[in-house]
Amino acid sequence: MAEAHQAVAFQFTITPEGIDLQLSHQALRQVYLSGLRSWKKRVTRLKNNVITGVYPASPSSWLFVVIAILATMYTRSDPSMGLIAKIQEHLPVSDSLSVQCRTVVSAVLFSTLLWLLLIFTMRLCLKQLLSYHGWMYEQHGKVSNTTKIWAAMVRIFSGRQPLLYSYQGSLPNLPVPAVKDTVKRYLESARLLMSDSEYERMTTLAKEFESSLGNRLQWYLKLKAMWASNYVSDWWEEYVYLRGRGPLMVNSNYYGMDFLYVTPTPIQAARAGNTLHACLLYRRKLNREEIKPSRVAVLNVPLCAAQCERIFNTTRIPGEETDSLIHWQDSEYVAVFHRGRYFRLWLYHAGRMLSPREIEHQIQHILDDPSPPVTVEAKLAALTAGDRVPWAQARKEFFSSGVNKRSLDCIEKAAFFVALDDDEQGMMGDDPAGNLDRYAKSLLHGKCYDRWFDKSFTVVLYKNGKNGLNAEHSWADAPIMAHVWEYVMTTDCFQLGYTEEGHCKGDVASSLPPPTRLTWDIPAECQERIERSLAVAQTLADDVDFHVLPIQDFGKGAIKKCKISPDAFIQIALQLAYYRNRGSFTLTYEASMTRLFREGRTETVRSCTSESCTFVRALEGGESKEVCRHLFRTAAEKHQHLYRMAMTGEGIDRHLFCLYIVSKYLGEESPFLKEVADDGYGVSYIIIGENMINLHISCKHSCPQTDSHKFGADIKKALMDLLELMSPEKPDPSKAEQNHSKNSKKDL
């Protein structure tokens, strides 16, 4: 409690002589500096809103337009064609101003209106330009004149120094595909997985849907598309994520790893110091909008940045029917979990950001704290790992007032969550492959009570200096968090660095207040609910069969030599591996981004196509290399075409999903709209540089037909077989020598 008393700005006591008021100048100074930092952020936010609001113009361009209009008027010309005079007649203060003043004011007003009109026109032109997607369908290295002209126009209207959100108002809205086109593409994707009778039945249902209910549902979607920024994203967030009543852990949350082969320091507190400081640096750049907008690499086409808004200071709040996402404008601390205890760690002091060395010092203070957890405090976070309804009920009943509410508010309003693990993880020891799998499972679900799965993300720091993260999925998709994590790791290792002893660089201010321990009052009934949630989460975690497979000497470089898209190459390899594993094909979903559109998130690419199946059957059937190569390229081109269609708003599943939601609102049932099973494999892959690919394979122990390790081996073999098939054939030296001798004899 001593730290709490020191933090009070003033104290008073009532005595017979009156009220004795005591002020703490140090505490008041901290309050002043914290408020000053907050106001600086508000001013920066206001300035950025102005700059973004007038982009691709700039605030200074207004002055240029005003001077140009006044200079033109000075030459006794009227660039407004009489509008300035009309404005002058209707000025409300015309009687109190001289004629010259009225003329200047009218000219300034006209100049402002002209400037705003020019901004609107430029934005409209850029929006129309960004609606063109023909460039995506052109062959690599063969750019048409139309696309060249289009690219030049985009550069002209894109401005020079965009902030993070500068292009948001210029991005086109996601188009609503025609029902007949979506139905046609759906039937094409489903044909190869159905028998003749099943396909005939589905075709009948599709035609009935297209001619009757589908058109009615489509009308509502078009109406929504005219009104909303994106006709999919809000429903996708609500119905796919927030209304899900099952556990977030494993089912929704995902993870990010540390470097596999490098650990910058073995000191846990030091790694935490650099990692947390790098997170703060990224947040500062985010708040100032100094992060450049993401773009498609080929022609620098901007992508939507809306998902970046909720990276920090965001928590998913459980509800009995639906959850909600709450985002706070700022938070100056993080919540830290260690050995069953929760702490508040302030990351700012005296109006400034703590240095890495100071954060290391504070983290070490937590690690050295010998106090034990109270009752079931250690397992409290299991509530966030179990089903959502019990957590919502427990939150309402036991955490809506008193000390529990204050401590829960501290966690939920934190910038992010930090878990300090006593375990050592990583690709190490006598069983590096097995340890790597355990490392991934630790990041995915931990012990089911040592991650706060509701926070936008949790930074995990292990005893041996390894780190990682676990991220909640509803607020954004994985590429957003991947960009953050890439920045954090590179800043940690290559910018901040460590001393020779492995500690963070810098000094520690002597006036730093220590981290504050959070307290709880958990009754027996709440303890029972925590145990029930933990049992649900533990069962789910134990059922996860996970395998991480790094493949060296195989990456983007090897695939490029085959002149095949790396994504298409890997997706076809997955089809080949699954066919060898199960002897059949199955519906396959690959996520594609739709961030070319405003507030776009993802679309599904159905990568199991008739072309890929034909190739796999030919390869396994012993067809010649020439035939297999031709079929492989055909399958790769088809996959690329489907991927491009998904990126440009011509996918299948998001449109069907929204039609399904509208049908539920209207109380209409359609046999055509159905769900998909989840008893297969989940495969995530990351291409690292030119010579490495990491595969993350998951399935369930409860499914007897699946085995992550066996499927991983099948994928690796499929990749190598395809690489051998598509690699340019090297000339046989013996044959070349024989040909040379024959030619020599002919010459003789």
PDB file of N, CA, C and O in Angstrom, residues 26 29-30 33-34 37 332 346-354 358 509-513:
ATOM      1  N   GLN A  26       5.433  16.020  -6.023  1.00  0.00           N
ATOM      2  CA  GLN A  26       5.897  15.037  -6.997  1.00  0.00           C
ATOM      3  C   GLN A  26       4.720  14.386  -7.723  1.00  0.00           C
ATOM      4  O   GLN A  26       4.735  14.222  -8.945  1.00  0.00           O
ATOM      5  N   ARG A  29       3.166  16.790 -10.089  1.00  0.00           N
ATOM      6  CA  ARG A  29       3.992  16.941 -11.291  1.00  0.00           C
ATOM      7  C   ARG A  29       3.737  15.786 -12.264  1.00  0.00           C
ATOM      8  O   ARG A  29       3.657  15.984 -13.477  1.00  0.00           O
ATOM      9  N   GLN A  30       3.579  14.568 -11.703  1.00  0.00           N
ATOM     10  CA  GLN A  30       3.288  13.418 -12.558  1.00  0.00           C
ATOM     11  C   GLN A  30       1.930  13.584 -13.243  1.00  0.00           C
ATOM     12  O   GLN A  30       1.766  13.258 -14.425  1.00  0.00           O
ATOM     13  N   LEU A  33       2.406  16.161 -16.046  1.00  0.00           N
ATOM     14  CA  LEU A  33       3.124  15.638 -17.206  1.00  0.00           C
ATOM     15  C   LEU A  33       2.288  14.620 -17.972  1.00  0.00           C
ATOM     16  O   LEU A  33       2.333  14.556 -19.198  1.00  0.00           O
ATOM     17  N   SER A  34       1.532  13.816 -17.243  1.00  0.00           N
ATOM     18  CA  SER A  34       0.663  12.844 -17.910  1.00  0.00           C
ATOM     19  C   SER A  34      -0.421  13.561 -18.713  1.00  0.00           C
ATOM     20  O   SER A  34      -0.725  13.189 -19.850  1.00  0.00           O
ATOM     21  N   ARG A  37       1.139  15.055 -21.864  1.00  0.00           N
ATOM     22  CA  ARG A  37       1.310  14.053 -22.913  1.00  0.00           C
ATOM     23  C   ARG A  37      -0.013  13.753 -23.604  1.00  0.00           C
ATOM     24  O   ARG A  37      -0.075  13.604 -24.828  1.00  0.00           O
ATOM     25  N   GLU A 332      -1.460   3.913 -20.632  1.00  0.00           N
ATOM     26  CA  GLU A 332      -0.053   4.145 -20.313  1.00  0.00           C
ATOM     27  C   GLU A 332       0.600   2.981 -19.582  1.00  0.00           C
ATOM     28  O   GLU A 332       1.710   3.111 -19.074  1.00  0.00           O
ATOM     29  N   TRP A 346       3.460   0.419 -15.287  1.00  0.00           N
ATOM     30  CA  TRP A 346       3.403   1.693 -16.003  1.00  0.00           C
ATOM     31  C   TRP A 346       4.571   1.781 -16.978  1.00  0.00           C
ATOM     32  O   TRP A 346       5.714   1.496 -16.623  1.00  0.00           O
ATOM     33  N   LEU A 347       4.272   2.214 -18.203  1.00  0.00           N
ATOM     34  CA  LEU A 347       5.283   2.305 -19.254  1.00  0.00           C
ATOM     35  C   LEU A 347       5.697   3.744 -19.544  1.00  0.00           C
ATOM     36  O   LEU A 347       6.538   3.981 -20.409  1.00  0.00           O
ATOM     37  N   TYR A 348       5.107   4.673 -18.806  1.00  0.00           N
ATOM     38  CA  TYR A 348       5.457   6.093 -18.954  1.00  0.00           C
ATOM     39  C   TYR A 348       5.719   6.666 -17.569  1.00  0.00           C
ATOM     40  O   TYR A 348       5.088   6.289 -16.583  1.00  0.00           O
ATOM     41  N   HIS A 349       6.673   7.578 -17.509  1.00  0.00           N
ATOM     42  CA  HIS A 349       7.016   8.222 -16.246  1.00  0.00           C
ATOM     43  C   HIS A 349       7.480   9.639 -16.546  1.00  0.00           C
ATOM     44  O   HIS A 349       8.279   9.859 -17.462  1.00  0.00           O
ATOM     45  N   ALA A 350       6.954  10.567 -15.788  1.00  0.00           N
ATOM     46  CA  ALA A 350       7.302  11.981 -15.972  1.00  0.00           C
ATOM     47  C   ALA A 350       7.028  12.436 -17.407  1.00  0.00           C
ATOM     48  O   ALA A 350       7.800  13.207 -17.987  1.00  0.00           O
ATOM     49  N   GLY A 351       5.947  11.920 -17.986  1.00  0.00           N
ATOM     50  CA  GLY A 351       5.546  12.333 -19.328  1.00  0.00           C
ATOM     51  C   GLY A 351       6.360  11.738 -20.453  1.00  0.00           C
ATOM     52  O   GLY A 351       6.210  12.140 -21.601  1.00  0.00           O
ATOM     53  N   ARG A 352       7.206  10.770 -20.165  1.00  0.00           N
ATOM     54  CA  ARG A 352       8.039  10.171 -21.210  1.00  0.00           C
ATOM     55  C   ARG A 352       7.896   8.654 -21.189  1.00  0.00           C
ATOM     56  O   ARG A 352       7.498   8.047 -20.196  1.00  0.00           O
ATOM     57  N   MET A 353       8.262   8.037 -22.294  1.00  0.00           N
ATOM     58  CA  MET A 353       8.244   6.587 -22.417  1.00  0.00           C
ATOM     59  C   MET A 353       9.436   5.986 -21.663  1.00  0.00           C
ATOM     60  O   MET A 353      10.548   6.519 -21.733  1.00  0.00           O
ATOM     61  N   LEU A 354       9.205   4.905 -20.936  1.00  0.00           N
ATOM     62  CA  LEU A 354      10.309   4.246 -20.254  1.00  0.00           C
ATOM     63  C   LEU A 354      11.290   3.678 -21.268  1.00  0.00           C
ATOM     64  O   LEU A 354      10.901   3.179 -22.325  1.00  0.00           O
ATOM     65  N   GLU A 358      14.882   0.549 -18.316  1.00  0.00           N
ATOM     66  CA  GLU A 358      13.947   0.792 -17.212  1.00  0.00           C
ATOM     67  C   GLU A 358      12.832  -0.251 -17.198  1.00  0.00           C
ATOM     68  O   GLU A 358      12.416  -0.716 -16.127  1.00  0.00           O
ATOM     69  N   ALA A 509      16.070   5.439 -14.077  1.00  0.00           N
ATOM     70  CA  ALA A 509      15.756   6.579 -13.216  1.00  0.00           C
ATOM     71  C   ALA A 509      15.455   6.076 -11.806  1.00  0.00           C
ATOM     72  O   ALA A 509      14.742   5.083 -11.628  1.00  0.00           O
ATOM     73  N   SER A 510      15.967   6.772 -10.820  1.00  0.00           N
ATOM     74  CA  SER A 510      15.807   6.327  -9.426  1.00  0.00           C
ATOM     75  C   SER A 510      14.396   6.535  -8.898  1.00  0.00           C
ATOM     76  O   SER A 510      14.013   5.935  -7.891  1.00  0.00           O
ATOM     77  N   SER A 511      13.604   7.377  -9.560  1.00  0.00           N
ATOM     78  CA  SER A 511      12.279   7.722  -9.038  1.00  0.00           C
ATOM     79  C   SER A 511      11.163   6.856  -9.601  1.00  0.00           C
ATOM     80  O   SER A 511       9.984   7.164  -9.416  1.00  0.00           O
ATOM     81  N   LEU A 512      11.506   5.761 -10.283  1.00  0.00           N
ATOM     82  CA  LEU A 512      10.460   4.924 -10.878  1.00  0.00           C
ATOM     83  C   LEU A 512       9.633   4.243  -9.793  1.00  0.00           C
ATOM     84  O   LEU A 512      10.183   3.574  -8.912  1.00  0.00           O
ATOM     85  N   PRO A 513       8.296   4.363  -9.821  1.00  0.00           N
ATOM     86  CA  PRO A 513       7.474   3.609  -8.870  1.00  0.00           C
ATOM     87  C   PRO A 513       7.437   2.144  -9.280  1.00  0.00           C
ATOM     88  O   PRO A 513       7.404   1.821 -10.463  1.00  0.00           O
TER      89      PRO A 513
END
